[in-house]
Amino acid sequence: MALFIFLLIPLISLTAKDNKSIAILYPVLHPFFRETSAGARIEARNLGIEVIIDGPENSNVEDQLMILEKYISEGVDGIAISVSDPEILIPTINKAVQHDIKVLCFDSDAPGSQRLSYIGTQNTNAGVHIAQAVLTQIGERGSVLINLGSSNQANLQERYHAFTSYLEVYPEIQIKSVFGGHGDYEDTVLQLEKAIEESPEFDIFVGFDAASGPAAVSVWRTRGLKKDIIVFDDQKEVLEGIRDGIISSAIVQEQKLWGELIVRTLSKALDGESIPEFIYTDTNQITLKNYSYYYPEFR
Amino acid sequence: MNRYSLKKRILRLNIALSILPLLIIGSIVYVLFTSNIRERMYELLQGASNQIDLSLNILLNDIDRFCEIRNQPEVIRFLKNSEIETELFVADAKDLLELIEVYKDNTRFSQGIKDIVFWGNNSKGYSAKTGVFFHDEEIFGKNYSIESYNDIQIFRTEETDHSGSSIERLVVQKEIYHPVTLEQLGQVRIYLDEVVIEQYLGSVFLEGLRFFILIDRALNVLYVSDYREHPEINAVLLSRIIQEKDEQFVTVIDNEAHFVVTNTPAFEYTTVMFANQKEVMEDLRRVLKIFISVLILEIYLIIFLSRLLTENLTNPIIELRKAMRKVESGDLSIQATTEGGEEITGLTNSFNTMINRMNHLIKKNEEEHELRLRSEFNLLQEQINPHFLYNTLDTIMWKAEGGDTEDVKAVVESLSAFFRGSLSGGNEIIQVREEINHVQNYLIIMSYRYEDILTFSLNVDEKLLDRYLLKLILQPLVENAIYHGIKQKRGGGRLSLKGELIGNLICFSVSDTGVGIPKEKLMKILESFKKKESFSLEQKKGFGLLNVYRRLKLYYGDEAGLTIESRDGIGTTINVNLPLREISEFHV
């Protein structure tokens, strides 16, 4: 689907327009977004657009809000934002739109806002993808530990709902414990350890946010656990976990494509072209068998 | 002819035999070595180059790992902090200092790190040596490239140290990007001492390798292995090296030929290896020197050994030669010493045997000569036997008294002829005619003496008369026949002498019709023939027969034969067979 959209977008290089600048705002400066930066910067160079990438050092809605305000006041031409908390941020997003700034959301949407478009994973599909991975891993019976991450984040909520509804027809799969590490590594480790102590008989751990993978690998390594892990995203620690056989599968998103799509879509919007409201990208399942194909540089 | 010529010849042969193969092998080795010295040199240089590349790659990997410092939060924080007030960044700077210490502690080349400098886009900088500094340079444009994220830049720079003198440093530079937003924040520069390269190269060793240089894409010399100034490595040479990259060639530096091998390892830096041809050839020269020394040594050794060998071989020969000289000069008492090889000993033994045989023959010859002389002397003495002379004179006197002058004249003439014949002019070999005349004279004399009892007949083949024979063979036999045969028989007897030529033999027979020889006596006579007694010991009786026999054997050897046939009371016949010989065939 992502490829489809990719092809739809004409590859005509736009005539360079001076002073066109866009800001890409992350909920947190997490390495997860590194590839998004790379994709955006490469595309920006090709299209002759200035890209500013920013975000709070630590996951913090207020900081993100402040940063958003800052770029609105600086008068950039476009803003792409991964919304950490829609409730808090929607007014400011709408304010930006009123300032004639082209705003789109990526990764995490702000439904109901006046943003032009959403670029990112179809979270329902992602939820189903992760549910299917669980079934492949443990079969139709077993108990599951879940880290939801930040419960306010829409993308995570959507994934989780899709996940649970997919598994409703498998009554023997029990969700033992659902906790939230708030996207913070330390917090996630603590919560995970607590959940394991409470339900030591679980079969698989499923992490929905970016912090889950590194935290689970660390806990598994320290405790010598042999149980399955399925997580989202492709941080370095997760790939190491797959390589070492600790993580069974990682459902990864196409962050780099997001970066490209952000710049391309905003550029089109600034040129007055109409753009679709939803631009979805795929998820891929990474396992021990295929990780070296997806990440050839990772040995 | 030199007396050492054999030695010299053997020596020359030995030297040729031993040195020729050595020279041939040496030449082949030399030709093989020199013919592919260039290829070998390039191979060796290539090997060394690969080794250097390996070491450099390890160094560059270590540097790369060290450069990961640029992704550390402390660095990012410091470079993102745009505060100018000291109080607002001092904590970040402190963290940075600690971080640098940690990194330095964990790297292999920390000793070679002279400084680490972070240049920020925020007009701040930090030097590990001098601390925080401010600059107003807009170092970086906004057109940074993500692709250059991992690019490492290495260049050479000149620095002034505290004393004011300039030091050349290698600078490794990497850009610093924010790890998430990939915003370019600045650069990190690591100032390295060239010792680092030496340290990593360890013991890259190659005979003849003078130096190698490391150049970058812009033909800047980054490093020259031996610290020496090489002004001759100029832009022209470098561009040629780059042009002929991946090729090997020879260039002239310092008026000396150098092999050059280039290699481009990772990071797109080129190593250029230089090996001095002269120094490489020095190797060959050393080998050659050793070879020649061995050759000379061998010649000495061969001369020495040959001497030993030839002396061993020629000394007996020389000894033999000396002995022969002495023999030449007449000394037959010499005996050559038998030393040396089997052949030489054999030769010497043969020589000695020959000398002995010669001595023996000479002695025998002398003896025989003496025997002949003595036998002849005895015989002659017998011819003038006083009895014979007295009796003959008596006969003459008696005839004279009887007035028988014709008879006297005949006897005297015969006696005179008889004595003349006995002497035979000093010749031992005479014609048969003379011998027969001699016998006839004797018989004439005897027939006058024994008128009543002796009759005789001479019957000699005319063909025989001109032949030669040993003198005084027949007369003693006739005398014997008269005295011991006819005279002893009552009524006398008849004596007949026959001579004829049968084949190659002169055959005489002297027969008498006397008393004959009794068997015992005949046996004694035959026995006495076999004895080898000296003439002086011969008995008077039968002297004539034995004397004839001995002389026949002395002069004719076994070719002559003497047989006696005798019948008691009836008579005796003595046959003498002589080989027919010309006068020249007699060995006197």
PDB file of C-alpha atoms in Angstrom, chain A residues 75-218:
ATOM      1  CA  GLY A  75       6.505  31.064  10.880  1.00  0.00           C
ATOM      2  CA  VAL A  76       7.573  27.871   9.151  1.00  0.00           C
ATOM      3  CA  ASP A  77       5.632  26.931   6.044  1.00  0.00           C
ATOM      4  CA  GLY A  78       4.753  23.449   7.152  1.00  0.00           C
ATOM      5  CA  ILE A  79       4.714  21.288  10.271  1.00  0.00           C
ATOM      6  CA  ALA A  80       4.705  17.513  10.595  1.00  0.00           C
ATOM      7  CA  ILE A  81       4.041  16.295  14.114  1.00  0.00           C
ATOM      8  CA  SER A  82       3.912  12.949  15.830  1.00  0.00           C
ATOM      9  CA  VAL A  83       1.330  13.742  18.467  1.00  0.00           C
ATOM     10  CA  SER A  84       2.211  12.563  21.957  1.00  0.00           C
ATOM     11  CA  ASP A  85      -1.162  13.570  23.457  1.00  0.00           C
ATOM     12  CA  PRO A  86      -3.934  14.604  21.043  1.00  0.00           C
ATOM     13  CA  GLU A  87      -6.083  16.151  23.756  1.00  0.00           C
ATOM     14  CA  ILE A  88      -3.439  18.637  24.778  1.00  0.00           C
ATOM     15  CA  LEU A  89      -2.007  19.302  21.352  1.00  0.00           C
ATOM     16  CA  ILE A  90      -5.105  19.576  19.123  1.00  0.00           C
ATOM     17  CA  PRO A  91      -5.797  23.253  19.990  1.00  0.00           C
ATOM     18  CA  THR A  92      -2.284  24.273  19.089  1.00  0.00           C
ATOM     19  CA  ILE A  93      -2.370  22.194  15.914  1.00  0.00           C
ATOM     20  CA  ASN A  94      -5.537  24.005  14.920  1.00  0.00           C
ATOM     21  CA  LYS A  95      -3.863  27.283  15.826  1.00  0.00           C
ATOM     22  CA  ALA A  96      -1.024  26.476  13.441  1.00  0.00           C
ATOM     23  CA  VAL A  97      -3.496  25.684  10.675  1.00  0.00           C
ATOM     24  CA  GLN A  98      -5.106  29.051  11.318  1.00  0.00           C
ATOM     25  CA  HIS A  99      -1.674  30.638  10.922  1.00  0.00           C
ATOM     26  CA  ASP A 100      -1.716  29.242   7.388  1.00  0.00           C
ATOM     27  CA  ILE A 101       0.776  26.601   8.224  1.00  0.00           C
ATOM     28  CA  LYS A 102       0.301  23.266   6.452  1.00  0.00           C
ATOM     29  CA  VAL A 103       0.121  20.729   9.272  1.00  0.00           C
ATOM     30  CA  LEU A 104       0.131  16.980   8.997  1.00  0.00           C
ATOM     31  CA  CYS A 105       0.494  14.240  11.550  1.00  0.00           C
ATOM     32  CA  PHE A 106       2.690  11.187  11.244  1.00  0.00           C
ATOM     33  CA  ASP A 107       3.251   8.105  13.346  1.00  0.00           C
ATOM     34  CA  SER A 108       0.659   9.211  15.929  1.00  0.00           C
ATOM     35  CA  ASP A 109      -2.413  11.039  14.717  1.00  0.00           C
ATOM     36  CA  ALA A 110      -4.563  13.771  16.247  1.00  0.00           C
ATOM     37  CA  PRO A 111      -7.988  12.690  15.145  1.00  0.00           C
ATOM     38  CA  GLY A 112     -10.490  15.545  15.043  1.00  0.00           C
ATOM     39  CA  SER A 113      -7.884  18.217  14.525  1.00  0.00           C
ATOM     40  CA  GLN A 114      -7.659  20.380  11.425  1.00  0.00           C
ATOM     41  CA  ARG A 115      -4.493  18.682  10.243  1.00  0.00           C
ATOM     42  CA  LEU A 116      -4.364  17.986   6.526  1.00  0.00           C
ATOM     43  CA  SER A 117      -3.278  14.433   6.554  1.00  0.00           C
ATOM     44  CA  TYR A 118      -1.912  11.509   8.497  1.00  0.00           C
ATOM     45  CA  ILE A 119       1.142   9.596   7.392  1.00  0.00           C
ATOM     46  CA  GLY A 120       2.018   6.383   9.167  1.00  0.00           C
ATOM     47  CA  THR A 121       1.236   2.842   9.914  1.00  0.00           C
ATOM     48  CA  GLN A 122      -2.337   1.741   9.632  1.00  0.00           C
ATOM     49  CA  ASN A 123      -2.545   0.978  13.322  1.00  0.00           C
ATOM     50  CA  THR A 124      -5.474  -1.423  12.980  1.00  0.00           C
ATOM     51  CA  ASN A 125      -3.470  -3.440  10.494  1.00  0.00           C
ATOM     52  CA  ALA A 126      -0.468  -3.239  12.808  1.00  0.00           C
ATOM     53  CA  GLY A 127      -2.566  -4.561  15.683  1.00  0.00           C
ATOM     54  CA  VAL A 128      -3.810  -7.433  13.562  1.00  0.00           C
ATOM     55  CA  HIS A 129      -0.247  -8.101  12.366  1.00  0.00           C
ATOM     56  CA  ILE A 130       1.019  -8.396  15.903  1.00  0.00           C
ATOM     57  CA  ALA A 131      -1.937 -10.635  16.884  1.00  0.00           C
ATOM     58  CA  GLN A 132      -1.172 -12.929  13.965  1.00  0.00           C
ATOM     59  CA  ALA A 133       2.457 -13.047  15.008  1.00  0.00           C
ATOM     60  CA  VAL A 134       1.408 -14.074  18.520  1.00  0.00           C
ATOM     61  CA  LEU A 135      -0.791 -16.861  17.165  1.00  0.00           C
ATOM     62  CA  THR A 136       2.024 -18.107  14.959  1.00  0.00           C
ATOM     63  CA  GLN A 137       4.340 -18.103  17.921  1.00  0.00           C
ATOM     64  CA  ILE A 138       2.317 -19.716  20.703  1.00  0.00           C
ATOM     65  CA  GLY A 139      -0.675 -21.228  18.892  1.00  0.00           C
ATOM     66  CA  GLU A 140      -4.255 -20.735  19.967  1.00  0.00           C
ATOM     67  CA  ARG A 141      -3.693 -21.177  23.667  1.00  0.00           C
ATOM     68  CA  GLY A 142      -1.599 -19.259  26.140  1.00  0.00           C
ATOM     69  CA  SER A 143      -1.279 -16.283  28.398  1.00  0.00           C
ATOM     70  CA  VAL A 144       0.043 -12.905  27.305  1.00  0.00           C
ATOM     71  CA  LEU A 145       1.775  -9.977  29.083  1.00  0.00           C
ATOM     72  CA  ILE A 146       1.270  -6.641  27.408  1.00  0.00           C
ATOM     73  CA  ASN A 147       3.000  -3.271  27.611  1.00  0.00           C
ATOM     74  CA  LEU A 148       0.765  -0.643  26.117  1.00  0.00           C
ATOM     75  CA  GLY A 149       3.219   2.161  26.618  1.00  0.00           C
ATOM     76  CA  SER A 150       1.551   5.487  26.885  1.00  0.00           C
ATOM     77  CA  SER A 151      -2.188   4.934  27.206  1.00  0.00           C
ATOM     78  CA  ASN A 152      -2.931   8.384  25.825  1.00  0.00           C
ATOM     79  CA  GLN A 153      -1.190   7.826  22.535  1.00  0.00           C
ATOM     80  CA  ALA A 154      -3.808   7.198  19.842  1.00  0.00           C
ATOM     81  CA  ASN A 155      -1.649   4.977  17.654  1.00  0.00           C
ATOM     82  CA  LEU A 156      -0.946   2.601  20.518  1.00  0.00           C
ATOM     83  CA  GLN A 157      -4.604   2.562  21.518  1.00  0.00           C
ATOM     84  CA  GLU A 158      -5.646   1.674  17.979  1.00  0.00           C
ATOM     85  CA  ARG A 159      -3.111  -1.104  17.715  1.00  0.00           C
ATOM     86  CA  TYR A 160      -4.202  -2.544  21.005  1.00  0.00           C
ATOM     87  CA  HIS A 161      -7.884  -2.491  20.111  1.00  0.00           C
ATOM     88  CA  ALA A 162      -7.231  -4.201  16.812  1.00  0.00           C
ATOM     89  CA  PHE A 163      -5.082  -6.726  18.627  1.00  0.00           C
ATOM     90  CA  THR A 164      -7.661  -7.606  21.269  1.00  0.00           C
ATOM     91  CA  SER A 165     -10.577  -7.757  18.877  1.00  0.00           C
ATOM     92  CA  TYR A 166      -8.604 -10.069  16.574  1.00  0.00           C
ATOM     93  CA  LEU A 167      -7.911 -12.374  19.478  1.00  0.00           C
ATOM     94  CA  GLU A 168     -11.515 -12.380  20.763  1.00  0.00           C
ATOM     95  CA  VAL A 169     -12.277 -15.477  18.727  1.00  0.00           C
ATOM     96  CA  TYR A 170      -9.447 -17.317  20.518  1.00  0.00           C
ATOM     97  CA  PRO A 171     -10.854 -17.695  24.028  1.00  0.00           C
ATOM     98  CA  GLU A 172      -7.932 -19.733  25.254  1.00  0.00           C
ATOM     99  CA  ILE A 173      -5.534 -16.847  24.735  1.00  0.00           C
ATOM    100  CA  GLN A 174      -5.591 -14.963  27.972  1.00  0.00           C
ATOM    101  CA  ILE A 175      -4.253 -11.478  28.473  1.00  0.00           C
ATOM    102  CA  LYS A 176      -2.751 -11.814  31.940  1.00  0.00           C
ATOM    103  CA  SER A 177      -1.501  -8.328  32.513  1.00  0.00           C
ATOM    104  CA  VAL A 178      -1.611  -4.994  30.708  1.00  0.00           C
ATOM    105  CA  PHE A 179       0.657  -2.256  31.964  1.00  0.00           C
ATOM    106  CA  GLY A 180       2.007   1.031  30.670  1.00  0.00           C
ATOM    107  CA  GLY A 181       5.629   2.044  30.807  1.00  0.00           C
ATOM    108  CA  HIS A 182       4.874   5.520  29.426  1.00  0.00           C
ATOM    109  CA  GLY A 183       7.446   5.126  26.701  1.00  0.00           C
ATOM    110  CA  ASP A 184      10.191   5.341  29.296  1.00  0.00           C
ATOM    111  CA  TYR A 185      12.862   2.641  29.389  1.00  0.00           C
ATOM    112  CA  GLU A 186      13.431   2.537  33.149  1.00  0.00           C
ATOM    113  CA  ASP A 187       9.719   2.625  33.891  1.00  0.00           C
ATOM    114  CA  THR A 188       9.054  -0.123  31.364  1.00  0.00           C
ATOM    115  CA  VAL A 189      11.716  -2.373  32.936  1.00  0.00           C
ATOM    116  CA  LEU A 190      10.187  -1.886  36.395  1.00  0.00           C
ATOM    117  CA  GLN A 191       6.642  -2.538  35.204  1.00  0.00           C
ATOM    118  CA  LEU A 192       7.691  -5.586  33.216  1.00  0.00           C
ATOM    119  CA  GLU A 193       9.530  -7.120  36.164  1.00  0.00           C
ATOM    120  CA  LYS A 194       6.542  -6.500  38.395  1.00  0.00           C
ATOM    121  CA  ALA A 195       4.199  -8.139  35.879  1.00  0.00           C
ATOM    122  CA  ILE A 196       6.483 -11.172  35.556  1.00  0.00           C
ATOM    123  CA  GLU A 197       6.599 -11.607  39.320  1.00  0.00           C
ATOM    124  CA  GLU A 198       2.843 -11.401  39.505  1.00  0.00           C
ATOM    125  CA  SER A 199       2.193 -13.818  36.649  1.00  0.00           C
ATOM    126  CA  PRO A 200       5.224 -16.040  36.269  1.00  0.00           C
ATOM    127  CA  GLU A 201       3.229 -18.581  34.254  1.00  0.00           C
ATOM    128  CA  PHE A 202       2.885 -16.370  31.135  1.00  0.00           C
ATOM    129  CA  ASP A 203       3.782 -17.562  27.636  1.00  0.00           C
ATOM    130  CA  ILE A 204       4.591 -14.446  25.677  1.00  0.00           C
ATOM    131  CA  PHE A 205       5.322 -10.777  26.158  1.00  0.00           C
ATOM    132  CA  VAL A 206       3.931  -8.311  23.628  1.00  0.00           C
ATOM    133  CA  GLY A 207       5.186  -4.743  23.584  1.00  0.00           C
ATOM    134  CA  PHE A 208       3.279  -2.072  21.696  1.00  0.00           C
ATOM    135  CA  ASP A 209       5.583   0.902  22.093  1.00  0.00           C
ATOM    136  CA  ALA A 210       9.192   1.648  21.212  1.00  0.00           C
ATOM    137  CA  ALA A 211      10.442   1.250  24.790  1.00  0.00           C
ATOM    138  CA  SER A 212       9.202  -2.328  25.105  1.00  0.00           C
ATOM    139  CA  GLY A 213      11.860  -4.012  23.032  1.00  0.00           C
ATOM    140  CA  PRO A 214      15.024  -2.715  24.730  1.00  0.00           C
ATOM    141  CA  ALA A 215      13.417  -3.141  28.183  1.00  0.00           C
ATOM    142  CA  ALA A 216      12.322  -6.726  27.510  1.00  0.00           C
ATOM    143  CA  VAL A 217      15.744  -7.709  26.105  1.00  0.00           C
ATOM    144  CA  SER A 218      17.394  -6.338  29.221  1.00  0.00           C
TER     145      SER A 218
END
